[in-house]
Amino acid sequence: MARWFRFARAAEAPPIVPMSGWSAPLTTLASAAMSFLAVLTLIAGLAADRLAEDWRQDLAGLATVRVSAEPEVLETRVMRALEVVRTAPGIAAARVLSEAEHLALIAPWIGGVEALEALPAPRLIDLTLEGDGPDAARLQSRLDRDAPGAVYDDHAAWRGPLARAAAAVGRLAWAATVLVMLAACAMVALAAQATLTAHLDIVRVIRLIGGEDRYIAGAFVRRLALRGLAGGMAGAGLALLALAALPGSGAGGVLGGLLPGTFGWIAIPIAVPLLTAAIAWATARASVRIALGRML
Amino acid sequence: MISLDRVSFGYDERDTLSEVSIDVPPGSFHFLTGPSGAGKTTLLKLLYLDHLPRRGRLKLFGEDPATLERRRIPQLRRRIGVVFQEFRLLEHMTVVQNIALPLRVAGHRLDDYQADVMELVKWVGLNARIDAYPRELSAGEKQRAAIARAVINSPDLILCDEPTGNVDPEMGARILRLLIELNRLGKTVLIATHDLGLIRSARGGVGARILRLADGRLTLGAAEL
Ligand SMILES: Nc1ncnc2c1ncn2[C@@H]1O[C@H](COP(=O)(O)OP(=O)(O)OP(=O)(O)O)[C@@H](O)[C@H]1O
Ligand SMILES: [Mg+2]
């Protein structure tokens, strides 16, 4: 029995291609770096997309027309202004705020409702915009003509360019993620070539004693994929730790809304290493098979 | 088993082998001789499918490797056991791992072959060295390990390139006896050597043919020993 164990261990033990050289730790290190970068670009992409979406939605509701006039003509001016905005393109709906709503809105800025009641209060029309909203200059000139004292205020419009910028940043981040993945492919292909070249003598012997391409490729591919997985886990873990350590990354912190939710904290460290390993597997397999295919 | 019909091959523009024709029937025993650099190893390389002929036709086990589907070539190679001139043992594996490698590569469970491997190891006199690495072996020990690896898979065709180049005459004679024994069991054996003493000592043991290579051309030597 003891002899059997000794034989089984002795005859089977080493991989057909030895583990040696620099390409092994370098592959792990490079996978870790790639997955670290991939996590960061991925999260940046998600955050930028979310920010752009939030800002776009804010933009939709936040324009008003403020009408101020002598008390006698105020109601008619408000009705005229309503007429104008209802027929203007880019405005989905318009609604006159009641006096109470209006007071509630501005009271904090003035110092109490009592102080306000004495003032001749303007009236507010709340607008729901659609698309890119109305052309502000044209709308204002129509208001000036039909309802003097009515002022169109798209105070949220400054967010439009921001939303577009955020969307562009998001696209950049996604492009960076894709580039990191491509770089990972190139790196694994190079590592596979280097390993194959370093062990060409062994590969030749194994072929000559009847080893199939699949068998030989498997020896390289399994190892590179495992290294991709190990490096990927380390890199993704470090990236998440680094993000968690950023000031303001807590639930209420300034970055809280930008970082992934609970699902992301669980999904990313699983998905990115698996993706890294899958890339390592597929790339190594393809490049080793191509190289072996050139031999008889 | 093997047939070459006007086969030529070269590493550069000139032909190392030109218009070589032979027919090696199943169960036969051949010596391939010739001066150093004549192309003995080159001819064996064509036979174990390291290279394809440049011109002419090679048939192995009735198949033409030049037209054979690529994925079937490993199967053909598994029917051939090769003792390489420079042994080509894998340096990161021990003696027993090297000897068992063809079984492993062919997808066999090594447990099923334990007795075979150990018997062969003992037969080539390496049972005390099974856990040694090739770099720790003498040239003769490497040669014996290479022979064991060549025959472990029970191949139909055994090709040996100077199988006795590094051993004393007594071990040389033992190796020859093993090859003759395998030939009696029906294996086809082809030995490249310029050791005329080896060829002479085979006399009486086996009906061998001698092939002589010179200047890239093959001639049939004294028909029988
Ligand atoms: N890989 C190679 N590339 C280029 N030329 C080669 C190569 N291998 C062998 N040759 C040349 O081919 C010729 C035949 O070599 P080969 O090794 O077949 O001779 P051999 O008969 O086996 O000699 P030896 O008895 O010394 O082993 C020689 O001139 C050699 O220099
Ligand atoms: Mg030679």
Coordinates of C-alpha atoms and ligand atoms in Angstrom, one line a residue:
Chain A
M1 CA 0.0 0.0 0.0
A2 CA 2.7 2.4 1.0
R3 CA 4.5 1.5 -2.2
W4 CA 1.4 2.2 -4.2
F5 CA 1.1 5.6 -2.8
R6 CA 4.7 6.3 -3.4
F7 CA 4.3 5.2 -7.0
A8 CA 1.2 7.2 -7.7
R9 CA 2.7 10.3 -6.2
A10 CA 6.1 9.7 -7.8
A11 CA 4.8 9.0 -11.3
E12 CA 2.1 11.6 -11.5
A13 CA 3.3 14.6 -9.5
P14 CA 4.7 17.3 -11.7
P15 CA 2.8 19.3 -14.3
I16 CA 4.0 18.4 -17.8
V17 CA 5.4 21.8 -18.1
P18 CA 7.4 23.0 -15.2
M19 CA 6.5 26.0 -13.1
S20 CA 9.4 28.3 -13.3
G21 CA 10.7 31.6 -14.5
W22 CA 9.4 35.1 -14.2
S23 CA 6.4 34.8 -16.4
A24 CA 4.4 33.1 -13.6
P25 CA 4.5 35.8 -10.9
L26 CA 4.4 38.5 -13.6
T27 CA 1.2 37.1 -15.0
T28 CA -0.4 37.1 -11.5
L29 CA 0.9 40.6 -10.9
A30 CA -0.3 41.9 -14.2
S31 CA -3.7 40.3 -13.7
A32 CA -4.0 42.0 -10.3
A33 CA -3.1 45.4 -11.8
M34 CA -5.5 44.9 -14.7
S35 CA -8.4 43.9 -12.4
F36 CA -7.6 46.8 -10.0
L37 CA -7.9 49.2 -12.9
A38 CA -10.9 47.4 -14.4
V39 CA -12.7 47.8 -11.0
L40 CA -11.9 51.5 -10.8
T41 CA -12.9 52.3 -14.4
L42 CA -16.0 50.1 -14.1
I43 CA -17.1 52.0 -10.9
A44 CA -16.2 55.4 -12.5
G45 CA -18.3 54.4 -15.5
L46 CA -21.3 53.4 -13.4
A47 CA -21.0 56.5 -11.2
A48 CA -20.8 58.8 -14.2
D49 CA -23.8 57.2 -15.8
R50 CA -25.8 57.4 -12.7
L51 CA -24.9 61.1 -12.2
A52 CA -25.8 61.9 -15.8
E53 CA -29.1 60.2 -15.4
D54 CA -29.9 62.0 -12.1
W55 CA -29.1 65.3 -13.5
R56 CA -31.1 64.7 -16.6
Q57 CA -34.1 63.8 -14.5
D58 CA -33.7 66.9 -12.3
L59 CA -33.6 68.9 -15.4
A60 CA -37.0 67.7 -16.4
G61 CA -39.0 69.3 -13.6
L62 CA -37.2 72.3 -12.5
A63 CA -38.1 75.4 -14.6
T64 CA -40.5 78.1 -13.5
V65 CA -42.1 81.3 -14.7
R66 CA -42.3 83.9 -12.1
V67 CA -44.9 86.6 -12.6
S68 CA -44.8 89.8 -10.7
A69 CA -47.2 92.7 -11.3
E70 CA -49.5 95.1 -9.6
P71 CA -52.1 93.2 -7.6
E72 CA -55.0 94.3 -9.9
V73 CA -53.4 92.8 -13.0
L74 CA -51.6 89.9 -11.4
E75 CA -54.2 87.3 -12.1
T76 CA -54.7 88.2 -15.8
R77 CA -50.9 88.3 -16.3
V78 CA -50.6 84.8 -14.7
M79 CA -53.3 83.5 -17.1
R80 CA -51.6 85.1 -20.1
A81 CA -48.2 83.6 -19.1
L82 CA -49.9 80.2 -18.7
E83 CA -51.3 80.5 -22.2
V84 CA -47.8 81.3 -23.6
V85 CA -46.0 78.4 -21.8
R86 CA -48.7 75.9 -22.7
T87 CA -48.3 76.6 -26.4
A88 CA -44.5 76.8 -26.3
P89 CA -42.5 73.8 -27.6
G90 CA -40.4 71.8 -25.1
I91 CA -42.9 72.2 -22.2
A92 CA -44.9 69.2 -21.3
A93 CA -47.1 70.7 -18.5
A94 CA -47.5 73.9 -16.5
R95 CA -49.2 74.5 -13.2
V96 CA -49.7 77.6 -11.2
L97 CA -48.5 77.1 -7.6
S98 CA -51.0 77.9 -5.0
E99 CA -50.1 80.8 -2.6
A100 CA -49.5 78.3 0.2
E101 CA -47.1 76.2 -1.8
H102 CA -45.3 79.3 -3.0
L103 CA -44.9 80.6 0.5
A104 CA -43.7 77.3 1.8
L105 CA -41.1 77.3 -1.0
I106 CA -39.6 80.7 -0.3
A107 CA -40.2 81.2 3.4
P108 CA -36.9 79.7 4.4
W109 CA -35.1 82.3 2.4
I110 CA -37.0 85.3 3.8
G111 CA -37.3 84.5 7.5
G112 CA -40.9 83.5 8.1
V113 CA -44.3 83.5 6.5
E114 CA -45.4 86.5 8.6
A115 CA -42.8 88.8 7.0
L116 CA -43.9 87.8 3.6
E117 CA -47.6 88.4 3.8
A118 CA -46.9 92.1 3.8
L119 CA -45.0 91.9 0.5
P120 CA -46.5 92.0 -2.9
A121 CA -45.8 88.4 -3.7
P122 CA -45.1 87.2 -7.3
R123 CA -46.9 84.0 -8.5
L124 CA -45.0 81.0 -9.7
I125 CA -45.8 78.7 -12.6
D126 CA -44.2 75.3 -12.3
L127 CA -43.1 73.8 -15.6
T128 CA -42.5 70.2 -16.6
L129 CA -40.1 70.2 -19.5
E130 CA -39.7 67.7 -22.2
G131 CA -36.8 67.0 -24.5
D132 CA -34.2 69.7 -24.2
G133 CA -36.8 72.2 -22.9
P134 CA -37.9 75.4 -24.6
D135 CA -35.7 77.9 -26.3
A136 CA -35.3 80.2 -23.4
A137 CA -34.7 83.5 -25.4
R138 CA -37.8 83.0 -27.6
L139 CA -40.0 82.0 -24.7
Q140 CA -38.9 85.1 -22.8
S141 CA -39.6 87.4 -25.7
R142 CA -43.1 86.0 -26.1
L143 CA -43.7 86.4 -22.3
D144 CA -42.4 90.0 -22.5
R145 CA -44.9 90.7 -25.2
D146 CA -48.0 88.9 -23.8
A147 CA -47.4 89.0 -20.1
P148 CA -45.0 91.7 -19.0
G149 CA -43.4 91.0 -15.7
A150 CA -43.3 87.2 -16.3
V151 CA -39.8 85.8 -16.1
Y152 CA -38.8 82.4 -17.4
D153 CA -36.3 80.8 -15.1
D154 CA -34.7 77.5 -16.0
H155 CA -32.5 77.5 -13.0
A156 CA -31.7 73.9 -13.4
A157 CA -30.6 74.3 -17.0
W158 CA -27.0 74.7 -16.0
R159 CA -27.2 71.1 -15.3
G160 CA -27.7 70.2 -18.9
P161 CA -24.1 70.6 -20.0
L162 CA -23.1 68.9 -16.7
A163 CA -25.3 66.0 -17.5
R164 CA -23.9 65.7 -21.0
A165 CA -20.3 66.0 -19.6
A166 CA -21.1 63.3 -17.1
A167 CA -22.4 61.1 -19.8
A168 CA -19.3 61.7 -21.8
V169 CA -17.1 60.9 -18.8
G170 CA -19.1 57.7 -18.4
R171 CA -18.5 56.7 -22.0
L172 CA -14.7 57.4 -21.5
A173 CA -14.7 55.2 -18.4
W174 CA -16.4 52.4 -20.3
A175 CA -13.9 52.8 -23.1
A176 CA -11.1 52.6 -20.5
T177 CA -12.6 49.4 -19.1
V178 CA -12.7 47.8 -22.5
L179 CA -9.1 48.9 -23.2
V180 CA -8.0 47.5 -19.8
M181 CA -9.6 44.2 -20.9
L182 CA -7.9 44.3 -24.3
A183 CA -4.6 45.0 -22.5
A184 CA -5.2 42.0 -20.3
C185 CA -5.8 39.9 -23.4
A186 CA -2.5 41.1 -24.9
M187 CA -0.7 40.5 -21.7
V188 CA -1.9 36.9 -21.4
A189 CA -1.2 36.2 -25.0
L190 CA 2.4 37.4 -24.5
A191 CA 2.7 35.4 -21.3
A192 CA 1.4 32.3 -23.1
Q193 CA 3.9 32.8 -25.9
A194 CA 6.7 33.4 -23.5
T195 CA 5.9 30.2 -21.5
L196 CA 5.6 28.2 -24.7
T197 CA 8.9 29.5 -26.0
A198 CA 10.6 28.9 -22.7
H199 CA 9.4 25.3 -22.7
L200 CA 9.6 24.6 -26.5
D201 CA 11.9 21.5 -26.0
I202 CA 9.4 20.0 -23.6
V203 CA 6.5 20.7 -25.9
R204 CA 8.3 19.1 -28.8
V205 CA 9.1 15.9 -26.8
I206 CA 5.5 15.7 -25.6
R207 CA 4.2 16.0 -29.2
L208 CA 6.6 13.4 -30.4
I209 CA 5.5 10.9 -27.8
G210 CA 1.9 11.4 -29.0
G211 CA 0.6 14.4 -27.0
E212 CA -2.4 16.1 -28.6
D213 CA -2.6 19.9 -29.0
R214 CA -5.5 19.9 -26.6
Y215 CA -3.5 18.1 -23.9
I216 CA -0.5 20.4 -24.3
A217 CA -2.5 23.6 -24.5
G218 CA -4.5 22.5 -21.4
A219 CA -1.3 22.4 -19.3
F220 CA -0.6 26.1 -20.1
V221 CA -4.1 27.3 -20.2
R222 CA -5.2 25.9 -16.9
R223 CA -2.3 27.5 -15.2
L224 CA -2.6 30.9 -16.8
A225 CA -6.4 31.0 -16.1
L226 CA -5.7 30.1 -12.4
R227 CA -3.1 32.9 -12.3
G228 CA -5.6 35.3 -13.9
L229 CA -8.2 34.3 -11.3
A230 CA -5.8 34.7 -8.3
G231 CA -4.4 38.0 -9.6
G232 CA -8.0 39.1 -10.5
M233 CA -9.2 38.4 -7.0
A234 CA -6.3 40.3 -5.4
G235 CA -6.7 43.3 -7.7
A236 CA -10.4 43.6 -7.3
G237 CA -10.2 43.2 -3.5
L238 CA -7.5 45.8 -3.3
A239 CA -9.5 48.2 -5.5
L240 CA -12.6 47.8 -3.3
L241 CA -10.6 48.3 -0.2
A242 CA -9.1 51.4 -1.7
L243 CA -12.5 52.7 -2.6
A244 CA -13.9 51.9 0.9
A245 CA -11.0 53.8 2.4
L246 CA -11.7 57.0 0.4
P247 CA -12.9 59.8 2.7
G248 CA -16.6 60.3 2.3
S249 CA -17.3 56.8 1.0
G250 CA -19.7 55.9 3.8
A251 CA -23.4 55.7 3.3
G252 CA -23.9 59.4 4.1
G253 CA -20.6 60.6 2.7
V254 CA -20.1 62.9 -0.3
L255 CA -19.1 59.9 -2.4
G256 CA -21.8 57.6 -1.0
G257 CA -24.2 58.1 -3.9
L258 CA -21.5 57.5 -6.5
L259 CA -20.1 54.2 -5.2
P260 CA -21.8 51.0 -6.0
G261 CA -24.6 49.7 -3.7
T262 CA -24.5 46.5 -1.7
F263 CA -25.1 44.5 -4.8
G264 CA -22.1 46.1 -6.4
W265 CA -19.8 45.4 -3.4
I266 CA -20.7 41.7 -3.7
A267 CA -21.0 41.4 -7.5
I268 CA -17.8 43.2 -8.5
P269 CA -15.2 41.2 -6.6
I270 CA -16.9 38.1 -8.0
A271 CA -17.4 39.2 -11.6
V272 CA -14.1 40.9 -12.3
P273 CA -11.8 38.1 -11.2
L274 CA -14.0 35.6 -13.1
L275 CA -13.8 37.8 -16.1
T276 CA -10.1 38.1 -15.8
A277 CA -9.8 34.4 -15.5
A278 CA -12.1 33.9 -18.5
I279 CA -10.0 36.3 -20.6
A280 CA -6.8 34.6 -19.5
W281 CA -8.3 31.2 -20.4
A282 CA -9.6 32.2 -23.8
T283 CA -6.6 34.2 -24.8
A284 CA -4.1 31.6 -23.6
R285 CA -6.0 28.9 -25.3
A286 CA -6.2 30.7 -28.6
S287 CA -2.6 31.8 -28.7
V288 CA -1.2 28.4 -27.6
R289 CA -3.4 26.6 -30.1
I290 CA -2.3 28.9 -32.9
A291 CA 1.4 28.4 -32.0
L292 CA 1.0 24.6 -31.8
G293 CA -0.9 24.6 -35.0
R294 CA 2.1 25.9 -36.8
M295 CA 4.1 22.8 -35.8
L296 CA 3.6 19.4 -37.5
Chain B
M1 CA 4.7 -0.9 -41.8
I2 CA 7.0 1.8 -43.3
S3 CA 7.5 2.5 -46.9
L4 CA 9.4 5.3 -48.4
D5 CA 9.2 6.0 -52.1
R6 CA 11.9 8.3 -53.5
V7 CA 11.7 10.5 -50.4
S8 CA 13.9 13.6 -50.3
F9 CA 14.3 16.0 -47.4
G10 CA 16.7 18.8 -46.4
Y11 CA 17.1 21.5 -43.8
D12 CA 18.1 24.1 -46.4
E13 CA 18.1 24.2 -50.1
R14 CA 20.3 21.1 -50.5
D15 CA 18.8 17.7 -49.9
T16 CA 20.2 15.8 -46.8
L17 CA 18.3 12.8 -48.0
S18 CA 17.7 12.3 -51.7
E19 CA 15.4 9.8 -53.3
V20 CA 15.4 7.3 -50.4
S21 CA 13.3 4.3 -50.9
I22 CA 12.8 1.5 -48.4
D23 CA 10.2 -0.9 -47.4
V24 CA 10.2 -2.0 -43.8
P25 CA 7.7 -4.9 -43.3
P26 CA 5.9 -5.5 -40.0
G27 CA 7.9 -7.5 -37.5
S28 CA 11.3 -6.9 -39.2
F29 CA 14.5 -5.9 -37.6
H30 CA 16.7 -3.3 -39.3
F31 CA 20.0 -1.6 -38.6
L32 CA 20.6 1.8 -40.2
T33 CA 24.3 2.6 -40.5
G34 CA 26.5 5.3 -42.2
P35 CA 29.1 7.8 -41.3
S36 CA 28.4 10.7 -39.0
G37 CA 26.4 13.3 -40.7
A38 CA 25.1 10.9 -43.3
G39 CA 21.5 11.6 -42.3
K40 CA 20.5 8.7 -40.0
T41 CA 18.9 10.9 -37.5
T42 CA 17.2 12.9 -40.2
L43 CA 15.7 9.7 -41.7
L44 CA 14.4 8.7 -38.3
K45 CA 12.9 12.2 -37.8
L46 CA 10.8 11.6 -41.0
L47 CA 9.7 8.3 -39.5
Y48 CA 8.6 9.6 -36.1
L49 CA 6.9 12.6 -37.9
D50 CA 9.1 15.4 -36.7
H51 CA 9.3 16.5 -40.3
L52 CA 7.4 15.8 -43.5
P53 CA 9.3 14.7 -46.7
R54 CA 10.1 17.5 -49.1
R55 CA 9.4 15.2 -52.1
G56 CA 8.4 11.6 -52.5
R57 CA 5.9 9.6 -50.5
L58 CA 6.1 8.2 -46.9
K59 CA 3.7 5.7 -45.6
L60 CA 3.4 4.7 -42.0
F61 CA 1.0 2.0 -40.9
G62 CA -0.6 2.5 -44.3
E63 CA -1.2 6.2 -43.7
D64 CA 0.3 9.1 -45.5
P65 CA 1.1 11.7 -42.9
A66 CA 1.3 14.5 -45.5
T67 CA -2.4 14.1 -46.2
L68 CA -3.5 12.7 -42.9
E69 CA -5.9 14.8 -40.8
R70 CA -3.8 16.8 -38.4
R71 CA -5.5 15.6 -35.3
R72 CA -4.9 12.0 -36.2
I73 CA -1.1 12.4 -36.2
P74 CA -0.7 12.0 -32.4
Q75 CA -2.4 8.6 -32.6
L76 CA 0.1 7.6 -35.2
R77 CA 3.0 8.8 -33.1
R78 CA 1.7 6.7 -30.1
R79 CA 2.3 3.6 -32.1
I80 CA 6.0 4.5 -32.4
G81 CA 8.5 4.4 -29.6
V82 CA 11.5 6.6 -30.1
V83 CA 14.9 6.5 -28.3
F84 CA 16.3 9.9 -29.3
Q85 CA 20.0 10.3 -29.9
E86 CA 20.2 13.0 -27.2
F87 CA 17.6 11.2 -25.0
R88 CA 15.3 14.2 -24.5
L89 CA 14.2 13.3 -21.0
L90 CA 12.3 16.0 -19.3
E91 CA 14.6 17.7 -16.8
H92 CA 11.8 18.6 -14.3
M93 CA 10.6 15.0 -14.0
T94 CA 12.1 12.1 -12.2
V95 CA 13.2 8.9 -13.9
V96 CA 9.9 7.1 -13.1
Q97 CA 7.9 10.1 -14.2
N98 CA 9.8 10.3 -17.5
I99 CA 9.3 6.6 -18.1
A100 CA 5.5 6.8 -17.3
L101 CA 5.1 10.0 -19.4
P102 CA 3.8 8.3 -22.6
L103 CA 1.1 6.5 -20.6
R104 CA 0.1 9.8 -19.0
V105 CA 0.1 11.7 -22.3
A106 CA -2.1 8.9 -23.8
G107 CA -4.6 9.5 -21.0
H108 CA -4.0 6.2 -19.2
R109 CA -4.5 5.8 -15.4
L110 CA -1.0 5.3 -14.1
D111 CA -2.3 3.0 -11.3
D112 CA -3.2 0.4 -13.9
Y113 CA 0.4 0.3 -15.1
Q114 CA 2.3 0.3 -11.8
A115 CA 3.6 -3.2 -12.2
D116 CA 4.6 -2.7 -15.9
V117 CA 6.5 0.5 -15.1
M118 CA 8.3 -1.0 -12.1
E119 CA 9.2 -4.2 -14.0
L120 CA 10.6 -2.2 -16.9
V121 CA 12.5 0.1 -14.5
K122 CA 14.0 -2.9 -12.9
W123 CA 14.8 -4.4 -16.3
V124 CA 16.8 -1.4 -17.3
G125 CA 18.5 -1.5 -13.9
L126 CA 17.2 1.9 -12.7
N127 CA 15.1 0.7 -9.7
A128 CA 17.5 2.4 -7.3
R129 CA 17.3 5.6 -9.3
I130 CA 13.5 6.1 -9.9
D131 CA 13.3 9.4 -7.9
A132 CA 16.5 10.8 -9.5
Y133 CA 16.3 13.7 -12.0
P134 CA 18.0 13.3 -15.4
R135 CA 20.7 15.8 -14.4
E136 CA 21.7 13.4 -11.6
L137 CA 22.1 10.5 -14.0
S138 CA 25.1 9.2 -15.9
A139 CA 24.8 9.2 -19.7
G140 CA 24.3 5.5 -19.7
E141 CA 21.5 5.7 -17.1
K142 CA 19.8 8.4 -19.2
Q143 CA 20.0 6.2 -22.2
R144 CA 18.4 3.3 -20.3
A145 CA 15.6 5.6 -19.0
A146 CA 15.1 6.8 -22.6
I147 CA 14.8 3.2 -23.8
A148 CA 12.3 2.4 -21.1
R149 CA 10.2 5.5 -22.0
A150 CA 10.3 4.4 -25.7
V151 CA 8.8 0.9 -25.0
I152 CA 6.5 1.5 -22.0
N153 CA 3.5 2.1 -24.3
S154 CA 4.1 -1.1 -26.1
P155 CA 4.5 0.6 -29.5
D156 CA 4.3 -1.3 -32.8
L157 CA 7.4 0.4 -34.2
I158 CA 10.5 1.1 -32.2
L159 CA 13.0 3.6 -33.5
C160 CA 16.4 3.8 -31.7
D161 CA 19.0 6.4 -32.5
E162 CA 22.4 5.2 -31.2
P163 CA 20.8 3.3 -28.3
T164 CA 24.1 1.9 -27.1
G165 CA 26.3 5.0 -27.7
N166 CA 26.8 5.6 -24.0
V167 CA 26.8 2.3 -22.3
D168 CA 29.4 -0.4 -21.7
P169 CA 29.4 -3.4 -24.0
E170 CA 27.6 -5.5 -21.4
M171 CA 24.7 -3.0 -21.1
G172 CA 24.8 -2.6 -24.9
A173 CA 24.3 -6.3 -25.2
R174 CA 21.4 -6.3 -22.7
I175 CA 19.7 -3.4 -24.5
L176 CA 20.1 -5.3 -27.8
R177 CA 18.6 -8.4 -26.2
L178 CA 15.6 -6.4 -25.0
L179 CA 15.1 -5.0 -28.5
I180 CA 15.4 -8.5 -30.0
E181 CA 13.0 -9.8 -27.4
L182 CA 10.5 -7.0 -28.3
N183 CA 11.0 -7.9 -32.0
R184 CA 10.1 -11.5 -31.2
L185 CA 6.9 -10.3 -29.6
G186 CA 6.0 -8.8 -33.0
K187 CA 7.4 -5.3 -32.8
T188 CA 9.2 -3.7 -35.7
V189 CA 12.6 -2.4 -34.7
L190 CA 14.9 0.0 -36.5
I191 CA 18.2 0.9 -35.0
A192 CA 20.4 3.7 -36.3
T193 CA 24.0 3.1 -35.2
H194 CA 27.6 3.2 -36.4
D195 CA 28.5 0.7 -33.7
L196 CA 29.5 -2.3 -35.9
G197 CA 30.2 -4.3 -32.9
L198 CA 26.6 -4.0 -31.9
I199 CA 25.5 -5.2 -35.4
R200 CA 27.9 -8.1 -35.2
S201 CA 26.6 -9.1 -31.7
A202 CA 23.1 -9.3 -33.1
R203 CA 24.2 -12.1 -35.4
G204 CA 22.5 -15.3 -34.7
G205 CA 19.9 -13.6 -32.4
V206 CA 17.8 -12.1 -35.1
G207 CA 17.5 -12.0 -38.9
A208 CA 18.3 -8.3 -39.4
R209 CA 18.8 -6.3 -42.5
I210 CA 21.4 -3.6 -42.7
L211 CA 20.6 -0.3 -44.5
R212 CA 23.6 2.0 -45.3
L213 CA 23.2 5.7 -45.7
A214 CA 26.0 7.7 -47.4
D215 CA 25.8 11.0 -49.1
G216 CA 22.1 11.2 -48.6
R217 CA 21.5 7.9 -50.5
L218 CA 20.4 4.6 -49.1
T219 CA 21.8 1.3 -50.1
L220 CA 21.0 -2.1 -48.8
G221 CA 23.9 -3.7 -47.0
A222 CA 24.7 -7.4 -46.7
A223 CA 21.2 -8.7 -47.0
E224 CA 21.3 -10.8 -43.8
L225 CA 23.7 -10.9 -40.9
Ligands
LIG1 N1 18.2 20.9 -37.5 C1 19.1 21.0 -38.5 N2 19.2 22.1 -39.3 C2 20.1 22.1 -40.3 N3 20.9 21.1 -40.6 C3 20.8 19.9 -39.9 C4 19.9 19.8 -38.8 N4 20.0 18.6 -38.3 C5 21.0 18.0 -39.0 N5 21.4 18.8 -40.0 C6 22.5 18.4 -41.0 O1 22.0 17.3 -41.7 C7 23.0 16.4 -42.0 C8 22.6 15.0 -41.4 O2 22.5 15.1 -40.0 P1 22.0 13.8 -39.1 O3 21.9 14.3 -37.7 O4 20.8 13.2 -39.8 O5 23.3 12.9 -39.3 P2 23.5 11.5 -38.6 O6 23.7 10.5 -39.6 O7 22.5 11.2 -37.6 O8 24.9 11.8 -37.8 P3 25.4 11.2 -36.4 O9 25.9 9.8 -36.7 O10 26.6 12.1 -36.1 O11 24.4 11.2 -35.5 C9 24.2 16.9 -41.3 O12 25.0 17.5 -42.3 C10 23.7 17.9 -40.3 O13 24.6 19.0 -40.2
MG2 MG 22.4 11.1 -35.6

